[in-house]
Short mmCIF file of C-alpha atoms in Angstrom, two decimals:
data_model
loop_
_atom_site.label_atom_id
_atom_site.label_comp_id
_atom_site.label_asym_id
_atom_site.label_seq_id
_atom_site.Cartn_x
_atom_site.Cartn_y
_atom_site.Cartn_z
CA UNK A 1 89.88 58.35 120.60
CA UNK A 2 87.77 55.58 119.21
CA UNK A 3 84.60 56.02 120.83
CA UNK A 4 83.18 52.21 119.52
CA UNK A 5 85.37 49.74 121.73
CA UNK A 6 82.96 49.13 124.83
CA UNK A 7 79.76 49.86 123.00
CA UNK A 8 79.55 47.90 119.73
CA UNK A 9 81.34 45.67 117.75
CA UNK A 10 84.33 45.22 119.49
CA UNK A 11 86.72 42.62 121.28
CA UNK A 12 85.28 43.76 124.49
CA UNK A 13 82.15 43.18 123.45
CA UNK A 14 81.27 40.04 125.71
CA UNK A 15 82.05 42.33 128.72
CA UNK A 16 80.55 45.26 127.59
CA UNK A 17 77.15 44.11 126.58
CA UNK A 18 74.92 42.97 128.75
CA UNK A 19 71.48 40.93 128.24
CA UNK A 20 69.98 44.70 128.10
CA UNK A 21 71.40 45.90 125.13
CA UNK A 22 75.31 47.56 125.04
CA UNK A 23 77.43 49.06 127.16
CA UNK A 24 77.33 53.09 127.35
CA UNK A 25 80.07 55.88 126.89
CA UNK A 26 80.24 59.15 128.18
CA UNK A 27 82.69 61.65 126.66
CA UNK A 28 84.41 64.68 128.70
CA UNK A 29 85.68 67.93 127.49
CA UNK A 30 89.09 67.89 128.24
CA UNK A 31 92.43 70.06 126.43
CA UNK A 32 94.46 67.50 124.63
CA UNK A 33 97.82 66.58 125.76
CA UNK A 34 99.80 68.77 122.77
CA UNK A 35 97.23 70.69 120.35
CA UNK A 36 98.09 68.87 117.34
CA UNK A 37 96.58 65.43 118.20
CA UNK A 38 93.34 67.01 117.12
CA UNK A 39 94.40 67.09 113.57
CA UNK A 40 92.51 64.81 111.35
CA UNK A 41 95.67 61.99 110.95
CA UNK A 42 95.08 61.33 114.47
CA UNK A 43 91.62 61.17 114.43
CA UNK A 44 90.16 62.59 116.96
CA UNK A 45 86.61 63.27 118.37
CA UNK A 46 86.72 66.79 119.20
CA UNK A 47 84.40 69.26 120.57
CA UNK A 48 84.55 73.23 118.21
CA UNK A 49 87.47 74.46 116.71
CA UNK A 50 87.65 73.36 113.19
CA UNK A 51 86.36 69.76 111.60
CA UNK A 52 89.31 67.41 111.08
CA UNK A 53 87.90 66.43 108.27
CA UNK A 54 88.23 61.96 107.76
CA UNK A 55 88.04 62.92 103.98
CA UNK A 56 90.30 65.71 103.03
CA UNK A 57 89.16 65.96 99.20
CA UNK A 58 85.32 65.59 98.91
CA UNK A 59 84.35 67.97 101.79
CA UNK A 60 80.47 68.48 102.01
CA UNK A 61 80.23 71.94 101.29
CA UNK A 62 76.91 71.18 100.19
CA UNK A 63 75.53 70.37 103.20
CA UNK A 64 76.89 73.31 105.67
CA UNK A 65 74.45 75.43 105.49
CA UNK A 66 70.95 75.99 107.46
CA UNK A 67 67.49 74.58 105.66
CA UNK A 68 65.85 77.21 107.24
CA UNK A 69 68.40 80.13 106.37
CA UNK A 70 70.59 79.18 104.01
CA UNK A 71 73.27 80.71 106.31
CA UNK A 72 76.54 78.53 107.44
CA UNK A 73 76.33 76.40 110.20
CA UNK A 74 78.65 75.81 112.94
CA UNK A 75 80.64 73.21 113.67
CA UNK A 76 79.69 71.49 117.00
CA UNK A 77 81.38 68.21 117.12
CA UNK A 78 82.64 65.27 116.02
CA UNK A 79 82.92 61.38 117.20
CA UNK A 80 85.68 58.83 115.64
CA UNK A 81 83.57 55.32 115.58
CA UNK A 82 84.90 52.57 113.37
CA UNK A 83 81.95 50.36 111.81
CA UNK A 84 82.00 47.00 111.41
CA UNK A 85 82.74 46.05 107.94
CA UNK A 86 85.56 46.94 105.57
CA UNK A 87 84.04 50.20 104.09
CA UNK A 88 84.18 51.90 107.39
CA UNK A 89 87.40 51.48 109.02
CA UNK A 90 87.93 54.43 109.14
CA UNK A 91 84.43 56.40 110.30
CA UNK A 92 83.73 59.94 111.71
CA UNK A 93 80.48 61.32 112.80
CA UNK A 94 80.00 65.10 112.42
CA UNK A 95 77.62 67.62 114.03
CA UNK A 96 77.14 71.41 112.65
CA UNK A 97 74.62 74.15 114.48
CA UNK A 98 72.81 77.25 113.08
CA UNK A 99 73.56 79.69 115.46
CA UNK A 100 70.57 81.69 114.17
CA UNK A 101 67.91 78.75 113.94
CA UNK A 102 67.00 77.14 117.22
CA UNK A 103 66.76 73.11 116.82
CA UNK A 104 68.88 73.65 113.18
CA UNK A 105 71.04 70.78 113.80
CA UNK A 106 72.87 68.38 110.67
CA UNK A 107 74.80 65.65 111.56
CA UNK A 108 77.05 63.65 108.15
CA UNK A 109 79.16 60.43 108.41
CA UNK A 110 82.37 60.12 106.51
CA UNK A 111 84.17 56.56 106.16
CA UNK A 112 87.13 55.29 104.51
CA UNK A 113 88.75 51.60 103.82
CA UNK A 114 91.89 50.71 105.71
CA UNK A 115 93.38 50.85 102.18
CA UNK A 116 93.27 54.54 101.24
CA UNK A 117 94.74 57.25 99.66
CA UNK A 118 95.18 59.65 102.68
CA UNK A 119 96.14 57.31 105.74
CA UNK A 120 98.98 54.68 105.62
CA UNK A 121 98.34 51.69 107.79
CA UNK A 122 100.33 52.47 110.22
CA UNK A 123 99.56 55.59 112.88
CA UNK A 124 101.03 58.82 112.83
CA UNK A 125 103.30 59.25 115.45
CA UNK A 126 102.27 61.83 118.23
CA UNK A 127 105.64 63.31 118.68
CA UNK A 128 105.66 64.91 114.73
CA UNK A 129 104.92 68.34 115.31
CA UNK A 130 105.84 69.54 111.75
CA UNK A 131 103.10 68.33 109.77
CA UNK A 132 100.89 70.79 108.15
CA UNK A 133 97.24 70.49 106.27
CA UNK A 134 98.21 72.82 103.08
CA UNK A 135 95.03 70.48 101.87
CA UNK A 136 92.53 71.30 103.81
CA UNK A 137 93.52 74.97 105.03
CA UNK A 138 94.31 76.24 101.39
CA UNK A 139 90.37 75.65 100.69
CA UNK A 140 88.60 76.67 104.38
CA UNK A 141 87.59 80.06 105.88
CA UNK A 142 90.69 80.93 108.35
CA UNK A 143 88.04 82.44 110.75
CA UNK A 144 84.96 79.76 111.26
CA UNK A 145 86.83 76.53 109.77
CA UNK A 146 84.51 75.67 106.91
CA UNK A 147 85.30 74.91 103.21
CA UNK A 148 85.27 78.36 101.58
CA UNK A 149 82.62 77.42 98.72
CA UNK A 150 79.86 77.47 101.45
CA UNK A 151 79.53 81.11 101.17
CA UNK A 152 81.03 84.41 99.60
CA UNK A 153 84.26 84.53 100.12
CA UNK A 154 86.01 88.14 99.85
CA UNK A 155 89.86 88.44 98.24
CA UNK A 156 91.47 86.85 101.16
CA UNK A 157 89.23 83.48 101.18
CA UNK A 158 87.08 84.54 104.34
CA UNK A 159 83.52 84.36 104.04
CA UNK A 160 82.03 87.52 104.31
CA UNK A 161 79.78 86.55 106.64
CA UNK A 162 82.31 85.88 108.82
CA UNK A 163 83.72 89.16 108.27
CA UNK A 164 80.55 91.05 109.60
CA UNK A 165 80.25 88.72 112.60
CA UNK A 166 83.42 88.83 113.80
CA UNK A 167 82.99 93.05 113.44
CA UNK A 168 79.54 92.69 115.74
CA UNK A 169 81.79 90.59 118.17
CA UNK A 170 79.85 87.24 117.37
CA UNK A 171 81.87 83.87 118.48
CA UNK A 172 82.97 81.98 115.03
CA UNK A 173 83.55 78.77 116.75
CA UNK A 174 82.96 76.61 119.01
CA UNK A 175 85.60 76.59 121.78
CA UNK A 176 87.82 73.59 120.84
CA UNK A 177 88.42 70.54 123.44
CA UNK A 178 89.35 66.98 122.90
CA UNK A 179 86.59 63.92 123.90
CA UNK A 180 88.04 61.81 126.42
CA UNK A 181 86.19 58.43 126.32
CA UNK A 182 85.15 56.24 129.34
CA UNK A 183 82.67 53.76 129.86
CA UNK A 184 79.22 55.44 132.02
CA UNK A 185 77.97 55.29 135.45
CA UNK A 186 74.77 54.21 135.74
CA UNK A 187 74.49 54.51 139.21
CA UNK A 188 75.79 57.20 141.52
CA UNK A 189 77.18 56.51 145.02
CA UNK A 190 78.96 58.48 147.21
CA UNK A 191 82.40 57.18 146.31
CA UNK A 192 81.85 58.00 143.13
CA UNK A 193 80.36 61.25 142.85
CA UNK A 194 83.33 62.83 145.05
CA UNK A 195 86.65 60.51 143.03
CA UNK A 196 85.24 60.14 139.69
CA UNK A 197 88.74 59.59 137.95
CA UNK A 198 89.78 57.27 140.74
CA UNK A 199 89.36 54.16 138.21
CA UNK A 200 90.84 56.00 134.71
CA UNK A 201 93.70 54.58 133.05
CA UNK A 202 95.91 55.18 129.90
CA UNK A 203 97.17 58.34 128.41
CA UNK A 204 94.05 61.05 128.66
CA UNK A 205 93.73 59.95 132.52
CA UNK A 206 95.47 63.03 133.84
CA UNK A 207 93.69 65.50 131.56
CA UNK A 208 90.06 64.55 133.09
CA UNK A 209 91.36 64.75 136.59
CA UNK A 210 92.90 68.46 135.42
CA UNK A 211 90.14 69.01 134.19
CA UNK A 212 87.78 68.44 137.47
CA UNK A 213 90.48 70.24 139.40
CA UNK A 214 90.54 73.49 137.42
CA UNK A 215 86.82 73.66 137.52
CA UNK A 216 86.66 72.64 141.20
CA UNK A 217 85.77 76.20 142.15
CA UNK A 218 83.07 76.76 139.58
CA UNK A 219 81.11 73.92 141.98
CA UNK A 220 78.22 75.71 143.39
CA UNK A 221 78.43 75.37 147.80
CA UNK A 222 74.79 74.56 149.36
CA UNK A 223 73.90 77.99 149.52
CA UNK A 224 73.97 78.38 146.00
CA UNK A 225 72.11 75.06 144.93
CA UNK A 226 69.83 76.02 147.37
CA UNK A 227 68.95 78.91 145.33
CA UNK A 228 69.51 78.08 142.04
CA UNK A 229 66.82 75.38 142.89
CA UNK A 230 64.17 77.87 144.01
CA UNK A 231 64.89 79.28 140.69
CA UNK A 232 64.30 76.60 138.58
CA UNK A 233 60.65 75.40 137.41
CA UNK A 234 59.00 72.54 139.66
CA UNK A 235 59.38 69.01 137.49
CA UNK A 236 56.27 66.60 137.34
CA UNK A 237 57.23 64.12 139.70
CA UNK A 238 55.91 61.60 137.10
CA UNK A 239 57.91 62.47 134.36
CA UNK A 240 60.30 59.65 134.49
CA UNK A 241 62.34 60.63 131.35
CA UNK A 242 63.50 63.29 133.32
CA UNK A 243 64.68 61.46 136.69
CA UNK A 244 66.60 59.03 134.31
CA UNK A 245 68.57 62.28 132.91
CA UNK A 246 69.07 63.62 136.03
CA UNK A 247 70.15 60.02 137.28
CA UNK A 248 72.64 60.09 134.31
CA UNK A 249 74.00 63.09 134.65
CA UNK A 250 74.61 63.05 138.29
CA UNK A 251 77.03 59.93 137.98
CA UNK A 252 78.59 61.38 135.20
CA UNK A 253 79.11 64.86 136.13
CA UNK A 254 80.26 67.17 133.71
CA UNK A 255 79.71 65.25 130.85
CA UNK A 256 79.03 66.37 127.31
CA UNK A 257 78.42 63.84 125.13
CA UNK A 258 76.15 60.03 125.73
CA UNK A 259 77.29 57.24 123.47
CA UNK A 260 75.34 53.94 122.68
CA UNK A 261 75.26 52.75 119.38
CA UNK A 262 72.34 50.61 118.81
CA UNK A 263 70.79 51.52 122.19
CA UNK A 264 68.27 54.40 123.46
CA UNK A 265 68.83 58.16 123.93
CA UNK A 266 68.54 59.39 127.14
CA UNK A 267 65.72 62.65 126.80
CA UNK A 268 65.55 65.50 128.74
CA UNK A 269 61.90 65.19 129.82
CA UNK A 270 58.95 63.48 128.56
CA UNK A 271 56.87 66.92 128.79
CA UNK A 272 56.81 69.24 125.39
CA UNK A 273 56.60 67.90 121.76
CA UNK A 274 57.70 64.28 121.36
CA UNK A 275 61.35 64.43 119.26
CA UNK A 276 61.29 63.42 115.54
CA UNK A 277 61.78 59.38 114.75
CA UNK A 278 64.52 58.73 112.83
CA UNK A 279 64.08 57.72 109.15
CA UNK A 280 65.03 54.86 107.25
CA UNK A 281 68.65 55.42 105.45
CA UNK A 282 67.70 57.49 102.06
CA UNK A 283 70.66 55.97 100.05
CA UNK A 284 70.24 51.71 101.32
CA UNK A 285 66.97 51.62 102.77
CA UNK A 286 68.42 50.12 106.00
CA UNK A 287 66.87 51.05 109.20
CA UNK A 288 68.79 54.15 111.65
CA UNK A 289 70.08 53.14 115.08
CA UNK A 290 70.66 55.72 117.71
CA UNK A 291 74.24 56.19 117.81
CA UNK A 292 75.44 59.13 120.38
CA UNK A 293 73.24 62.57 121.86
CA UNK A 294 74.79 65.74 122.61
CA UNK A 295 74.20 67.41 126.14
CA UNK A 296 73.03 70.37 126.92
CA UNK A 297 76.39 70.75 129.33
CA UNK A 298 78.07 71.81 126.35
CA UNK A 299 76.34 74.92 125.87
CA UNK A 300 78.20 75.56 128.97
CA UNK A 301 81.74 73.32 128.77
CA UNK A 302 82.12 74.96 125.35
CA UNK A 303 80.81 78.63 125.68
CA UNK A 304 77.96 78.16 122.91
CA UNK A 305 76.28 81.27 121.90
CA UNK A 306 73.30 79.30 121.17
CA UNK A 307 71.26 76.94 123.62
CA UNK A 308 69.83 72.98 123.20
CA UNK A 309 68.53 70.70 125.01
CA UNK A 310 69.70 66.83 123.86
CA UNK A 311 70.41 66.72 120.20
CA UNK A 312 70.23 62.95 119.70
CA UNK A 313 72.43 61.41 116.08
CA UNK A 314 70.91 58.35 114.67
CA UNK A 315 73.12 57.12 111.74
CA UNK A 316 72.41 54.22 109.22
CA UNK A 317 72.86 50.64 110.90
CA UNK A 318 74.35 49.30 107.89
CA UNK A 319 76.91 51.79 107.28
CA UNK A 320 76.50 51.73 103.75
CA UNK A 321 78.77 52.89 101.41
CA UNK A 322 79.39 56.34 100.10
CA UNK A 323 81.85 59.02 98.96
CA UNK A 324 82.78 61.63 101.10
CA UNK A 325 80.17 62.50 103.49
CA UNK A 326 76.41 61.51 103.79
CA UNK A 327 73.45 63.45 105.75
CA UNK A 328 72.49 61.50 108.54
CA UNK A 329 69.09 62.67 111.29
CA UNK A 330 69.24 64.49 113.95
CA UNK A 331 66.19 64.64 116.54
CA UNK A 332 66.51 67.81 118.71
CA UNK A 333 64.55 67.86 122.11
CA UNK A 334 65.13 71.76 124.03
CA UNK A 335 63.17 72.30 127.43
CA UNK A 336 59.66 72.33 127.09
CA UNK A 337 57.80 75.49 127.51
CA UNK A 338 56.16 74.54 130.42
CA UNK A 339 59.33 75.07 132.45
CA UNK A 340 59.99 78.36 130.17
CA UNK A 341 56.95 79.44 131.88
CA UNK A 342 56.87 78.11 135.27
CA UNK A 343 60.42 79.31 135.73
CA UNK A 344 59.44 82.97 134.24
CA UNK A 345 56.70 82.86 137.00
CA UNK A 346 59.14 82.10 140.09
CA UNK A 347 60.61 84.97 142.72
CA UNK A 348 63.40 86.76 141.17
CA UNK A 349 66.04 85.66 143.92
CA UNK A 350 69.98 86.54 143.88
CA UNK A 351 72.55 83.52 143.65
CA UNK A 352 75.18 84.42 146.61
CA UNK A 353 78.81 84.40 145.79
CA UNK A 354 80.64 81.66 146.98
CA UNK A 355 83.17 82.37 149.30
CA UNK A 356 85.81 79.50 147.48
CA UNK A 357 85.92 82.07 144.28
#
């Protein structure tokens, strides 16, 4: 699922972009079509599981573990976005999570050359079942999915960390979905926000509208919005960073993941701490552009054991060269503690059940 198309650099780009910048994406959370299309020869952009690693050879064990902990990271997610020039045909943008580190995210770009040693030029065929990664599963942990240097491994090749979580019933991953792709709503009407997949075409169609249907009865009826909103913290009426989130999110319900690539992220609130400015590219010197954020859905979609607010991926505009993976920034923005407080100081009052479960 290329997730570049109506955004940047593309054929449709004419359409797509208009005289305020590009076009944006929103990705949904959806179970692929057969289980194997998440492997890496398809690749995918993925939500948990394991990475489908671009590069199979130089994986960045180096880089999977926490600043603050030194403990392995998660995997979160990852987005397949071609770049422009010749050195990233093939490019795949990675997130990881401490789950013991609040705001510990690392994001790393891989890219390849149409002309490599792992992927012919022509695409694997969806109907081979029978291929297996011996390359990548011979040297990963078989319980969270990362390359078994990162940590201590014990005889079998499981990191012993892993061992002791799994024993204190701790989640190793992620819960794995596929990304399906579609260009965003801007605007919600009421059309809209009751047939969203009215409008979707090719393959993954289907799977969103499955999607919406199986969760149908998770919906909360008016009696329960009504409460949940009495339990929720007041928002300053002037905090417009907010009513363009909410604005977002309510004509794109359920989605996890914001793409624009060379645009703006979309932040939670302008209340709290102002998130981090991206830095200049450490290995060119070329400027980072905001490529894609993470929503706090998610936590949610994906049964996180850890919470976020946005976690916004800015990535190096030139897409310079480099061999297997590179460090890109991350800028992390979670709910201010002024509604962590406000909400603390609100009425206890009980959700009722909805009679549709």
């Amino acid at each position: 699922m290329d997730v570049t198309s109506p955004c940047h650099g593309s054929e449709s780009e004419a359409s797509s972009t208009s005289e305020y910048g590009p076009a944006p994406l929103v990705g949904y959370a959806v179970k692929p079509r057969k289980d194997h299309l998440l492997q890496r020869r398809y690749f995918p952009s993925k939500i948990g599981g394991s990475p489908a690693w671009l590069d199979p050879e130089l994986l960045p064990s180096g880089e999977l573990t926490c600043d603050s902990c030194a403990k392995p990271m998660a995997f979160l997610a990852q987005l397949y976005s071609p770049g422009e020039n010749d050195a990233a045909f093939h490019r795949t943008i990675y997130v990881f999570a401490c789950t013991c580190c609040p705001g510990s995210f690392r994001a790393l770009r891989s890219q390849l050359p149409r002309d490599n040693a792992y992927y012919p030029p022509v695409p694997a065929s969806e109907d081979d079942t029978t291929v297996s990664d011996d390359l990548i599963t011979s040297r990963s942990c078989s319980l969270c999915g990362l390359p078994r240097d990162v940590a201590e491994c014990d005889d079998q090749g499981v990191h012993v960390a892993c061992r002791r979580r799994l024993e204190g019933r701790w989640k190793l991953k992620v819960d794995e979905f596929g990304l399906f792709i579609e260009e965003c709503d801007e605007e919600m009407t009421d059309s809209e926000s009751d047939v969203l997949t009215s409008d979707l075409i090719g393959d993954e169609g289907h799977l969103l509208e499955e999607y919406e249907k199986k969760d149908e009865d998770e919906i909360m009826d008016d009696s329960e919005v009504e409460a949940f909103n009495e339990l929720c913290p007041e928002i300053d009426a002037d905090d417009q960073a907010h009513k363009e989130f909410e604005i977002l999110a309510k004509a794109n319900p359920g989605h996890v993941v914001y793409y624009c690539r060379g645009g703006e992220p979309v932040w939670l609130t302008s209340m709290g701490k102002e998130p981090a400015s991206p830095t200049p590219c450490e290995r060119c010197g070329a400027p980072r552009e905001f490529e894609f954020q993470i929503q706090p859905q998610l936590v949610y979609k994906a049964s996180c054991d850890f919470d976020f607010g946005v976690v916004a991926v800015y990535t190096c505009s030139a897409d310079c060269e480099i061999e297997g993976y590179a460090r890109e920034f991350t800028a992390v923005q979670n709910e201010p503690e002024e509604w962590v407080t406000s909400s603390e100081k609100q009425e206890v009052v009980e959700i009722p059940v909805s009679s549709k479960r």
